[in-house]
Structures are given as C-alpha cells and as structure tokens.
PDB file of C-alpha atoms and ligand atoms in Angstrom:
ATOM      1  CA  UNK A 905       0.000   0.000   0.000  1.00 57.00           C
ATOM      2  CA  UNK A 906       1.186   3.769  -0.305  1.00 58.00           C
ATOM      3  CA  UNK A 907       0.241   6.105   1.824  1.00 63.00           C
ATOM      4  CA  UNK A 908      -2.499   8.896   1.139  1.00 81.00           C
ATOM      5  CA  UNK A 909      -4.028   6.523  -2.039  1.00 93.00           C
ATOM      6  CA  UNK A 910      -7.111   5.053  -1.730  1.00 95.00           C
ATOM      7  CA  UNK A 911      -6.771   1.488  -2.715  1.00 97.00           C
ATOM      8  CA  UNK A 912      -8.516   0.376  -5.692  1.00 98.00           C
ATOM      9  CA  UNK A 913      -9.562  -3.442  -6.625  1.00 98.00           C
ATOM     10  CA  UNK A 914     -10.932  -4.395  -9.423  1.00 98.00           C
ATOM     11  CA  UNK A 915     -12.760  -7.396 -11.099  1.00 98.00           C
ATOM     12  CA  UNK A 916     -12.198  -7.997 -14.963  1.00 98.00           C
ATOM     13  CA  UNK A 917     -14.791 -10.331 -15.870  1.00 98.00           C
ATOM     14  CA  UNK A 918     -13.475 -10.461 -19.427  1.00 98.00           C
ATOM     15  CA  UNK A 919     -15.804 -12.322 -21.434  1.00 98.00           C
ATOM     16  CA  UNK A 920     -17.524 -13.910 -19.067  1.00 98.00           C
ATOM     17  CA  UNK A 921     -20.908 -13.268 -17.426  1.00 98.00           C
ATOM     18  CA  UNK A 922     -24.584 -13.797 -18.301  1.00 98.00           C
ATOM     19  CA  UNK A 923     -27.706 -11.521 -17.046  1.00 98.00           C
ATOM     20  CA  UNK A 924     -28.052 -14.301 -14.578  1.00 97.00           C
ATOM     21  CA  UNK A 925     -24.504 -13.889 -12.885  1.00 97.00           C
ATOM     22  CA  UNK A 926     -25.491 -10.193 -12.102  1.00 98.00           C
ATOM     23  CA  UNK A 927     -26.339 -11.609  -8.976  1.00 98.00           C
ATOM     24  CA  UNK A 928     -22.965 -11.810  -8.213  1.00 98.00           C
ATOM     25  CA  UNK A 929     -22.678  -8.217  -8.848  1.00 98.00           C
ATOM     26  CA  UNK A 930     -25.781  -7.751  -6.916  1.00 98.00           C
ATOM     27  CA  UNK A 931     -24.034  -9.091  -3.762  1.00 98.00           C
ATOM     28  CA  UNK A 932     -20.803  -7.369  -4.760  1.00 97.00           C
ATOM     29  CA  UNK A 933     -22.738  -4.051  -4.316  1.00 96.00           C
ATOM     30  CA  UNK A 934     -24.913  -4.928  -1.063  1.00 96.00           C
ATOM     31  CA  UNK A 935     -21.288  -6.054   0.675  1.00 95.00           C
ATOM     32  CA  UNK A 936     -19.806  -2.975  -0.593  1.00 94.00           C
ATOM     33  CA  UNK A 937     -22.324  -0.599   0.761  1.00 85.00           C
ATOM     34  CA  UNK A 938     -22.354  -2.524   4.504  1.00 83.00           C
ATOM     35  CA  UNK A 939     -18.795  -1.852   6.020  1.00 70.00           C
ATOM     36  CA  UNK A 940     -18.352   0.721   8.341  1.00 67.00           C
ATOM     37  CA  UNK A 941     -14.535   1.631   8.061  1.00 69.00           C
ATOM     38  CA  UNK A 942     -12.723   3.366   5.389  1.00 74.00           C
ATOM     39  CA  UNK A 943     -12.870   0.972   1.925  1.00 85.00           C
ATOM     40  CA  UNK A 944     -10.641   1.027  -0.923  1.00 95.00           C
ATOM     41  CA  UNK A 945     -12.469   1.812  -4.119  1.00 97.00           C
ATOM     42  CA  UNK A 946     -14.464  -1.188  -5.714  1.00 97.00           C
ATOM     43  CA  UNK A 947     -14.468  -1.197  -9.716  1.00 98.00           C
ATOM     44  CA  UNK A 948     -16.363  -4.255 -11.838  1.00 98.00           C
ATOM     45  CA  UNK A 949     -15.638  -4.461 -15.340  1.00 98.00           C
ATOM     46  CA  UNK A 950     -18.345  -6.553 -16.649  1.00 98.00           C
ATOM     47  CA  UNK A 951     -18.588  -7.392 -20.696  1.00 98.00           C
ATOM     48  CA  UNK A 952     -20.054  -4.130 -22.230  1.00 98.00           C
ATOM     49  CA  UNK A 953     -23.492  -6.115 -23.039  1.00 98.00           C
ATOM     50  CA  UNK A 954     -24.403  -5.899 -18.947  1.00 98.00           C
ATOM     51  CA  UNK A 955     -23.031  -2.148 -18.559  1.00 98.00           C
ATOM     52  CA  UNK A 956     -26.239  -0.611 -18.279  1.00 98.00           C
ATOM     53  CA  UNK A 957     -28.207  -3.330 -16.099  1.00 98.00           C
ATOM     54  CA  UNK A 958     -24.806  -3.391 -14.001  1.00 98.00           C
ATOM     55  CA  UNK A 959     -25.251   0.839 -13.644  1.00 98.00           C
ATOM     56  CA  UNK A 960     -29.037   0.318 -12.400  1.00 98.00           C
ATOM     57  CA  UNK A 961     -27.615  -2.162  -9.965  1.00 98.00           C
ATOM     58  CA  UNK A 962     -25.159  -0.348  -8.524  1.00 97.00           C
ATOM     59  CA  UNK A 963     -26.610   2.884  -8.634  1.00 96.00           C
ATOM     60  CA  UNK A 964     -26.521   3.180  -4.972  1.00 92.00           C
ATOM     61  CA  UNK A 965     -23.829   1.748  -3.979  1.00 94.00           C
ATOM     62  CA  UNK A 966     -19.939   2.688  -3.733  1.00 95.00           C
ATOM     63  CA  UNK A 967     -19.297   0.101  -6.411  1.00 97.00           C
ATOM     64  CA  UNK A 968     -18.062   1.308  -9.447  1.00 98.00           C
ATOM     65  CA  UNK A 969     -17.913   0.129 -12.994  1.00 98.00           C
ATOM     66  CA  UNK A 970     -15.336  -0.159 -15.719  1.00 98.00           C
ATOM     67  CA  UNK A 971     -15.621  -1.214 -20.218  1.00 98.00           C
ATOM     68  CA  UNK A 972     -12.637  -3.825 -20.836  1.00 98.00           C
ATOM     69  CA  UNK A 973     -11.274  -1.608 -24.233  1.00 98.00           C
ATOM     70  CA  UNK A 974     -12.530   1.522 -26.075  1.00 98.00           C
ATOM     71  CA  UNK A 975     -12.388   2.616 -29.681  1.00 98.00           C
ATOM     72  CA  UNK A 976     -10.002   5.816 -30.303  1.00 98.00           C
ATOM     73  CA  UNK A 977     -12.513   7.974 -31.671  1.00 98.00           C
ATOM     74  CA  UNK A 978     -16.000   9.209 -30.455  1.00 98.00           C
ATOM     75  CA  UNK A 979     -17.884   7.472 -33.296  1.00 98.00           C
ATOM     76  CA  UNK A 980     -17.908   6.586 -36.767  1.00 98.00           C
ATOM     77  CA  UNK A 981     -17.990   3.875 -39.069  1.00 98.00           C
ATOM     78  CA  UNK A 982     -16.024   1.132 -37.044  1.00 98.00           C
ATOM     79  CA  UNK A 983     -18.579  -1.932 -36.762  1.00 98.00           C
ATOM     80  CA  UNK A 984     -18.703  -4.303 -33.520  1.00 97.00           C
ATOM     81  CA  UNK A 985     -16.292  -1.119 -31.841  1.00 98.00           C
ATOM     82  CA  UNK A 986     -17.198   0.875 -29.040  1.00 98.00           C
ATOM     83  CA  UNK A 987     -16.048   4.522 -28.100  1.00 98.00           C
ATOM     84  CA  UNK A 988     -15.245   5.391 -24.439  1.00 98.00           C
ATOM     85  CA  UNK A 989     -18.040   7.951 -24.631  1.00 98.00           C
ATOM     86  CA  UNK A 990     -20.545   5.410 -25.352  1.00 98.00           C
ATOM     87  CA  UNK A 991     -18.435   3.297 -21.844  1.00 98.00           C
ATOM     88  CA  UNK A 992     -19.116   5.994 -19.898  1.00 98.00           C
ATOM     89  CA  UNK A 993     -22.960   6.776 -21.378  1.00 98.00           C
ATOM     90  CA  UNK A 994     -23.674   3.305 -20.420  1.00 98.00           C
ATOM     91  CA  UNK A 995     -22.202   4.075 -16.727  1.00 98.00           C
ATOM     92  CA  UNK A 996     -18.690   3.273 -16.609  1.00 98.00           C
ATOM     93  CA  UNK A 997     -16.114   5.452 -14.895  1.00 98.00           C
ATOM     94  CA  UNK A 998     -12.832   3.224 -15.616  1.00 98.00           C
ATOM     95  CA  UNK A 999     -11.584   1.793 -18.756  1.00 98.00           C
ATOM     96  CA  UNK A1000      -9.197  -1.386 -18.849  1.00 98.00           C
ATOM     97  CA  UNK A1001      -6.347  -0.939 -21.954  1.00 98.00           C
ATOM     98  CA  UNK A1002      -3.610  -2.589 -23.361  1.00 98.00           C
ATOM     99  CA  UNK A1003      -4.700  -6.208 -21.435  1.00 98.00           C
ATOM    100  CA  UNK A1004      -1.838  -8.637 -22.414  1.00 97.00           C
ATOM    101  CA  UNK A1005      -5.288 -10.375 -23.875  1.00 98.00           C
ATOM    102  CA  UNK A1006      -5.833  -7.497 -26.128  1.00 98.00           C
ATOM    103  CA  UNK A1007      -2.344  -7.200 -26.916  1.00 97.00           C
ATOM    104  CA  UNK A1008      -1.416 -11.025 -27.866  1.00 96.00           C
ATOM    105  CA  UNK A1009      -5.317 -11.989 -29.468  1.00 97.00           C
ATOM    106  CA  UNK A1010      -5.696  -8.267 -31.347  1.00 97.00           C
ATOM    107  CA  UNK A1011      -2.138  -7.363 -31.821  1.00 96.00           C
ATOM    108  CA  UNK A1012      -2.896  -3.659 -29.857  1.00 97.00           C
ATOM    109  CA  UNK A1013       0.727  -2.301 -29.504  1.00 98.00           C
ATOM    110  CA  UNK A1014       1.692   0.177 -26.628  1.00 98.00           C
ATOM    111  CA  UNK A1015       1.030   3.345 -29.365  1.00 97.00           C
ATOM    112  CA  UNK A1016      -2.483   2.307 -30.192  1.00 97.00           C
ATOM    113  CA  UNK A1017      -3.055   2.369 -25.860  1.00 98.00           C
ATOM    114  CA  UNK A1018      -1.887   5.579 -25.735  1.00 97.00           C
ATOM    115  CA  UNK A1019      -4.309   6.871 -28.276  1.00 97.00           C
ATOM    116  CA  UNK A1020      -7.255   4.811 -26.276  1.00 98.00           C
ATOM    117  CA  UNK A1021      -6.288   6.248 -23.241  1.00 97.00           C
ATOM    118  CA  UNK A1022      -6.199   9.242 -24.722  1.00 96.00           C
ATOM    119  CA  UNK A1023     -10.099   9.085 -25.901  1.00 97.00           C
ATOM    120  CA  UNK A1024     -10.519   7.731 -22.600  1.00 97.00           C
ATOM    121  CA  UNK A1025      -9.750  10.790 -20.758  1.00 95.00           C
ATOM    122  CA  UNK A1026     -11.488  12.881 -23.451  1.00 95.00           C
ATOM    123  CA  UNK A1027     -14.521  11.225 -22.592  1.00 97.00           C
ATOM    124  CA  UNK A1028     -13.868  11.464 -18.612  1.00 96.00           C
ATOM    125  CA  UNK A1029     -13.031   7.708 -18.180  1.00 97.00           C
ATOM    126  CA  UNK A1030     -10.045   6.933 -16.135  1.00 97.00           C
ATOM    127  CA  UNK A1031      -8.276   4.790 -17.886  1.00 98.00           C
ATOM    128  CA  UNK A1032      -6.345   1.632 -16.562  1.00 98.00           C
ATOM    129  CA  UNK A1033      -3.142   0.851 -18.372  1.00 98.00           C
ATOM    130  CA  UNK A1034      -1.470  -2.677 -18.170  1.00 98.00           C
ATOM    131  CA  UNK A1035       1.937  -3.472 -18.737  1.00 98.00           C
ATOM    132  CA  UNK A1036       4.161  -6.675 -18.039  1.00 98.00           C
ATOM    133  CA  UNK A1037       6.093  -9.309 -19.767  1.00 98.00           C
ATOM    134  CA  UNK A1038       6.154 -12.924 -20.711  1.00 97.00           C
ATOM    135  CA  UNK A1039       8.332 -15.814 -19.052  1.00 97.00           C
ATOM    136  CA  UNK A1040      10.602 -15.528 -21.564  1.00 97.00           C
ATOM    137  CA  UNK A1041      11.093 -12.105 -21.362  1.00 97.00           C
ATOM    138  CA  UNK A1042      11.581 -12.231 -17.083  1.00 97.00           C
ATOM    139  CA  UNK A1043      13.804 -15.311 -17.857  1.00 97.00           C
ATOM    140  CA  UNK A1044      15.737 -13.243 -20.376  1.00 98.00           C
ATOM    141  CA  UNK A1045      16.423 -10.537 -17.732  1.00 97.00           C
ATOM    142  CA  UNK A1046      14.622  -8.135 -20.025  1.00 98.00           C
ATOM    143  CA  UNK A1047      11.148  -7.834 -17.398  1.00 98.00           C
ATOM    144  CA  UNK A1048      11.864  -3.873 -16.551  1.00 98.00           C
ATOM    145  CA  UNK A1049      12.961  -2.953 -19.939  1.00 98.00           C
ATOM    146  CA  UNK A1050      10.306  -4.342 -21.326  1.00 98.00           C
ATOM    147  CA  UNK A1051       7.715  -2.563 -18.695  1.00 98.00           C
ATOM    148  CA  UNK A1052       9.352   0.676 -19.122  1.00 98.00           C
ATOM    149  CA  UNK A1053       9.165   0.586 -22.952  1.00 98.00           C
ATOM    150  CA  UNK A1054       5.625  -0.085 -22.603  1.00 98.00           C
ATOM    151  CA  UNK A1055       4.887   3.096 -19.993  1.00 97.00           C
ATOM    152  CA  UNK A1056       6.513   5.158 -22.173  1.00 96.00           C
ATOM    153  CA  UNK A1057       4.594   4.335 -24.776  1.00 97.00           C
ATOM    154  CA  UNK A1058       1.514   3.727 -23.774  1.00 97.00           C
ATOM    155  CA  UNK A1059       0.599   6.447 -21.238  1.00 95.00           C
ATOM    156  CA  UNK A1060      -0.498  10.110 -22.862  1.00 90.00           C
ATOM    157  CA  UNK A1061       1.633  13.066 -22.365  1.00 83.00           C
ATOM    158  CA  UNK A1062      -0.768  14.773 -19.738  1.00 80.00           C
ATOM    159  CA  UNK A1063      -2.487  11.962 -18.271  1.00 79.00           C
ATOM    160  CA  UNK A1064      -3.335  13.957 -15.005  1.00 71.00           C
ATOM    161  CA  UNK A1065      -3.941  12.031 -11.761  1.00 67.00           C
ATOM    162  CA  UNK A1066      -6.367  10.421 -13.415  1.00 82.00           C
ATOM    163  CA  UNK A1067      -4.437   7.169 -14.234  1.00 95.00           C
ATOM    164  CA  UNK A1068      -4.057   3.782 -13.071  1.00 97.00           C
ATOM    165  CA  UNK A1069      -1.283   1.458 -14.107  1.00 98.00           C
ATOM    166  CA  UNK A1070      -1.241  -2.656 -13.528  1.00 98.00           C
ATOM    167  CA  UNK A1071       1.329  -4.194 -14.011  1.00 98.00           C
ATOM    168  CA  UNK A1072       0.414  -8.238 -14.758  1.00 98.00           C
ATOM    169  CA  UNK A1073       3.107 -10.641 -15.584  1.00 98.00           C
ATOM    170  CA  UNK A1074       1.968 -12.216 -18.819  1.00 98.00           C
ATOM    171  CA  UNK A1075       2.509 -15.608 -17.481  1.00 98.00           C
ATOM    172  CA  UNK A1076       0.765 -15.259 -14.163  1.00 98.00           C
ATOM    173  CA  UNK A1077      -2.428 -14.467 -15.812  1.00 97.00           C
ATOM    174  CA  UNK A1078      -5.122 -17.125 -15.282  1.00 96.00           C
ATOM    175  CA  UNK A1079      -2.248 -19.664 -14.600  1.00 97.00           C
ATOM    176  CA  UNK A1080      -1.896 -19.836 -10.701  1.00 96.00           C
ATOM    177  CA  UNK A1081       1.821 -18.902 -10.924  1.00 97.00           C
ATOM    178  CA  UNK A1082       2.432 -15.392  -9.479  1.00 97.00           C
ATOM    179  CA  UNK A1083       5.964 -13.447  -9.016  1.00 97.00           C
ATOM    180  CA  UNK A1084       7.439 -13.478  -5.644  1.00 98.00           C
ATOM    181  CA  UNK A1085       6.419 -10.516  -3.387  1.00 98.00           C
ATOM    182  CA  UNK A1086       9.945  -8.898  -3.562  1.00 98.00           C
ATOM    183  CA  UNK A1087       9.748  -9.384  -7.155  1.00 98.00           C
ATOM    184  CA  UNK A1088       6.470  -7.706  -7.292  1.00 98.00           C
ATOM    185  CA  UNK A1089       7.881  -4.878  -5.095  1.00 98.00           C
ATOM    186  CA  UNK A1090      10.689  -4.521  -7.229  1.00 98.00           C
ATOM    187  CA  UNK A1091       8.865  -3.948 -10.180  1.00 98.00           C
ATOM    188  CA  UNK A1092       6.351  -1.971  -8.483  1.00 98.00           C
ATOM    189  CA  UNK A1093       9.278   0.808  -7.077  1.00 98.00           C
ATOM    190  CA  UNK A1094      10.883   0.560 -10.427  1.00 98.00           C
ATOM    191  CA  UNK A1095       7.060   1.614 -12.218  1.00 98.00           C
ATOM    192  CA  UNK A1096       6.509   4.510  -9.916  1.00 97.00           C
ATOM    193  CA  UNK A1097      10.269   5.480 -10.751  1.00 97.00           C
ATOM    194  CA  UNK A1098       9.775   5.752 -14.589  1.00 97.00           C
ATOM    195  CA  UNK A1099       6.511   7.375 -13.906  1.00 95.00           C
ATOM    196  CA  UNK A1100       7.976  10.439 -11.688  1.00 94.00           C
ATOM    197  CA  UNK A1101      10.949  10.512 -14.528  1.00 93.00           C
ATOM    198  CA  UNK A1102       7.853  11.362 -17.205  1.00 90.00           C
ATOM    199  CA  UNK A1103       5.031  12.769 -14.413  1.00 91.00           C
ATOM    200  CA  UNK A1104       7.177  14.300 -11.673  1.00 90.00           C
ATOM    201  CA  UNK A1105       5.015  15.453  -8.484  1.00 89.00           C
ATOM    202  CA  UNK A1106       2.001  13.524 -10.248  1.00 89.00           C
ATOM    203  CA  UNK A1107       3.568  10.339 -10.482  1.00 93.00           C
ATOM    204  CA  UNK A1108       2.792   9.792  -6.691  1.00 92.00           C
ATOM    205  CA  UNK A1109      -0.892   9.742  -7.274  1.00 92.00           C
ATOM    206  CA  UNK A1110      -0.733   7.385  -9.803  1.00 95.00           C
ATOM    207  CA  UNK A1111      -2.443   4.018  -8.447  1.00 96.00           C
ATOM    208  CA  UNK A1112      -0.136   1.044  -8.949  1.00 98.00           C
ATOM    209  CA  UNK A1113      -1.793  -2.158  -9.236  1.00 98.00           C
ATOM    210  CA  UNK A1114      -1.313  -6.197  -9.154  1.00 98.00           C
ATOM    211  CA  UNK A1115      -2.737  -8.949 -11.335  1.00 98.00           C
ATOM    212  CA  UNK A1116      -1.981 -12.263 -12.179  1.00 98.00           C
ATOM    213  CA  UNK A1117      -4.168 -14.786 -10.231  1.00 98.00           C
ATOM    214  CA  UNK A1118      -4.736 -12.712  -7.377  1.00 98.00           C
ATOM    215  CA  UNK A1119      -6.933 -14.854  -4.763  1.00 98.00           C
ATOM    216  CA  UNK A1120      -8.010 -14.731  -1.396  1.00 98.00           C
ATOM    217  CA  UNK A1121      -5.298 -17.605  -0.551  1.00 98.00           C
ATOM    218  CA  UNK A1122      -2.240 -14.676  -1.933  1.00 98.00           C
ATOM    219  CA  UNK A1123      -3.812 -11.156  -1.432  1.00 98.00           C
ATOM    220  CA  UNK A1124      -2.518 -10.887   1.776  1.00 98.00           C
ATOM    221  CA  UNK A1125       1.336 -10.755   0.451  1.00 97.00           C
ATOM    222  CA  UNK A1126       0.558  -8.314  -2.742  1.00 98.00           C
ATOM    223  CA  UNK A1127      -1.483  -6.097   0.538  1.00 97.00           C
ATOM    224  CA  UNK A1128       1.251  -5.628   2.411  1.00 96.00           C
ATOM    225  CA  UNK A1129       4.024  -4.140  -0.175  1.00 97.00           C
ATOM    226  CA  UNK A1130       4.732  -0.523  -1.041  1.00 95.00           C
ATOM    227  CA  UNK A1131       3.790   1.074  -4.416  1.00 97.00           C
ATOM    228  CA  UNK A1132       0.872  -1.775  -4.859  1.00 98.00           C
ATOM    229  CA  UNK A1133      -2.452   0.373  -4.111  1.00 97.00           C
ATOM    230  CA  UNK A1134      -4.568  -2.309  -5.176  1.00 98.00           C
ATOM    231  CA  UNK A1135      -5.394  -5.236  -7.765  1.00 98.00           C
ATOM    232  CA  UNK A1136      -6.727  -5.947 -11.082  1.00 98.00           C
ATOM    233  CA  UNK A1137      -8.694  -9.972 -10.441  1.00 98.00           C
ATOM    234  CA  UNK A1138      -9.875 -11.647 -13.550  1.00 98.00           C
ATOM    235  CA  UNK A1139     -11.036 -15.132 -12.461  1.00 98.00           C
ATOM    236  CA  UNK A1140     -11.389 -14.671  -8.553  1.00 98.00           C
ATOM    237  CA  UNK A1141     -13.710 -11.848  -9.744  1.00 98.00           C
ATOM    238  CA  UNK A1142     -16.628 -14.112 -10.686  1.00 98.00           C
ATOM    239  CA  UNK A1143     -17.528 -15.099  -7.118  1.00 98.00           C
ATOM    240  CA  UNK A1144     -18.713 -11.987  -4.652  1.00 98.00           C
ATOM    241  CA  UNK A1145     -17.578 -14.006  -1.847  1.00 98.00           C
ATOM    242  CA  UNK A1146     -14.085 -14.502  -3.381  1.00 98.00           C
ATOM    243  CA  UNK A1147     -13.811 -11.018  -4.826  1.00 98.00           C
ATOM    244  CA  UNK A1148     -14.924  -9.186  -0.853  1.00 97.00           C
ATOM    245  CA  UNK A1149     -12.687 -11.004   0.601  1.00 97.00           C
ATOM    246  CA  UNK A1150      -9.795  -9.978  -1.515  1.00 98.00           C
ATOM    247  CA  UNK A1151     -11.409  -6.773  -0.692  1.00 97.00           C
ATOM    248  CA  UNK A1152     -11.474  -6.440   2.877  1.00 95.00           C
ATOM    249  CA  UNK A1153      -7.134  -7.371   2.621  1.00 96.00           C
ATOM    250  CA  UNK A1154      -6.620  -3.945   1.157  1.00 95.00           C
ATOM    251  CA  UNK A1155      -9.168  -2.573   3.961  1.00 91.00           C
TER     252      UNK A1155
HETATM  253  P1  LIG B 280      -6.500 -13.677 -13.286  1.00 81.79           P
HETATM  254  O1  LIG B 280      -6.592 -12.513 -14.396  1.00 81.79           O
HETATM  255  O2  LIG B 280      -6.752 -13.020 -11.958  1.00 81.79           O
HETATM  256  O3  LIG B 280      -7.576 -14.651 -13.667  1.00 81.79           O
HETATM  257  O4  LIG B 280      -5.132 -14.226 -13.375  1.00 81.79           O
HETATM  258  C1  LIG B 280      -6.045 -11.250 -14.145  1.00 81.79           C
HETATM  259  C2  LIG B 280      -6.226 -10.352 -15.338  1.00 81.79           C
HETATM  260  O5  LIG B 280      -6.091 -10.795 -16.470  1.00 81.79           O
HETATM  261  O6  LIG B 280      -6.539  -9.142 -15.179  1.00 81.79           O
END
C-alpha cells in the first residue's frame, strides 16, 4: 500500500458473465455498501453487453464500474467497436487498456493504448493501463525494460492524476503462478520510478496495481508491499464471496 491513495480493486470479468450472474454483482454491491470503516475503491468491469443493467444495480452503492477496451474515436464507421463515450454513457467510470489479452489476441501495440487512453480521458473515463512481460522475457532478464518501454509508450503526455497502471506478468495471468512478493515490489518501485521521470510530483498519485491470479489464498502478500495500491482480479472476480474477501485485505 502507499500512503495517502485510496486502494482500488478491481474485477475484470473479461468475457464472461450472463444476465443471470449479475447476482454476483448484486451481492458485490450490497457487501460494498455494509462496512463501516474506510474501503478502498471497488471497480467491476463486466462485458459491455451488462453495462447498463450493471449501472441500475449499482446505482446506490460505492461500487463502481469499468468497459474492458474503447475505440479511439467518439464514433464513426467502425462496426462491432465501441467509443469510451458510449463506456461511460452506459455508466462506466474506468476503462481497462492494453490487457496482455488485447495485446497477444488483437495485436494492440503500446502506441495504439496511448491513443485509447487518450479518448478515454477525453470522454472522462479513467483509464487503466497494463503493462508486463512474458516468461521468456523475465527469464531473459529483459522484465523492466520491457515494462518501461511499454509506460513510455503507452501512457499520454498529460495523463493527469487520473491514471491507473497494472502491471500483470503475462505468465501469471489465469495460470496460478504469481511473481514473488519482492519481485512484485521490485517492479512496483521501479514503475513509480519511470513514472515520476515522465510525471514528476504527479507520479505519486498514480495508483499502482497487481494482477496475475490474485486470490483470497495470496492477497494478503501483494497487501502488504509498497507502491501496490490495489489489484486488477480476472477469475477470482466471478464469485462476490471470493472477490470481498480480496477486498477487505486492502481494507
Ligand atoms: P487472473 O486474471 O486473476 O484470472 O489471473 C487477471 C487479469 O487478467 O486481469
């Protein structure tokens, strides 16, 4: 954690979820608004198709919602796309970009996230950047080089404090295999370093987060380190029960 930052966790649902398994969100939302204490900031990023009914749902509660990729531009003639405006018409307040999903299955390069997270803040979306490498890449020594070519790249010239970056080790993604925490913390100093080389004073408002299989059985360790204000949960996300209780670690 960092102090002064509000922790932020958030659930990437990625393509998963049905109108049924709103109930999940529905739960989600009544845990969320229960606690008494100081919370870190909850953010769901369901599939764009349950934005709206998600929105309804959580209208009264702290939960908030996210899209999982934006188009550049407003609007236009760019079938099955949508544009961050339309993310944050529908109710979202986050956008995820540059997901090592996106990246490998749609070939989305660092200079095409900048330009999203460009329209992202145009549109009044924070947007949530992710960097990190492969195994072969950590095995190769190459990890931080790698991650600091891809800040530099893919983060706008005047993002404001309105970023978040996640760094998520390619091959801890939906795998169970996760860095070490002193790996993690390494990586997580050396991110907020690049950033205050580019952002100066801003950089320290810049929420730093974790993914790669993040459960309840390991969000204890990624809790306890400096520079990681939160987490970014794909699969643990599916199940309220799972997902609060990574929660309350960061409470
Ligand atoms: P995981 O996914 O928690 O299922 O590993 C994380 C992510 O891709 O954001």
């Amino acid at each position: 954690m960092t102090d002064g930052l509000v922790p932020l966790i958030a659930g990437n649902w990625k393509m998963n979820g049905l109108r049924r398994d709103l109930d999940e969100l529905r739960a989600i939302a009544r845990a969320a608004g229960a606690g008494a204490g100081p919370r870190p900031e909850i953010l769901i990023c369901p599939p764009a198709t349950l934005l709206m009914a998600a929105a309804e749902i959580c209208a009264d509660s702290p939960v908030r919602l996210g899209g999982q990729d934006c188009h550049s531009e407003a609007n236009g003639m760019h079938t099955g796309d949508l544009s961050a405006e339309m993310l944050a018409d529908a109710g979202a307040a986050y956008v995820i970009l540059g997901h090592s999903e996106r990246r490998a299955e749609h070939g989305e390069t660092s200079e095409t996230v900048r330009i999203k997270a460009h329209a992202a803040l145009r549109a009044g979306l924070t947007p949530i950047i992710c960097v990190g490498e492969t195994r072969a890449e950590r095995d190769a020594g190459e990890a931080s080089s790698l991650v600091a070519a891809q800040l530099k790249a893919s983060i706008p010239p005047h993002p404001g404090p309105a970023l978040v970056v996640a760094y998520e080790p390619v091959w801890a993604i939906g795998t169970g295999h996760t860095p070490t925490p002193t790996e993690v913390a390494e990586m997580h100093a050396f991110i907020r370093a690049e950033l205050a080389a580019d952002l100066g004073d801003r950089a320290a408002r810049v929420r730093l987060l974790y993914g790669g299989s993040v459960r309840p059985e390991n969000v204890t360790e990624w809790a306890a380190i400096d520079n990681v204000n939160g987490v970014l949960v794909g699969g643990a996300s599916l199940k309220s029960a799972d997902f609060m209780q990574i929660v309350s670690a960061f409470e």
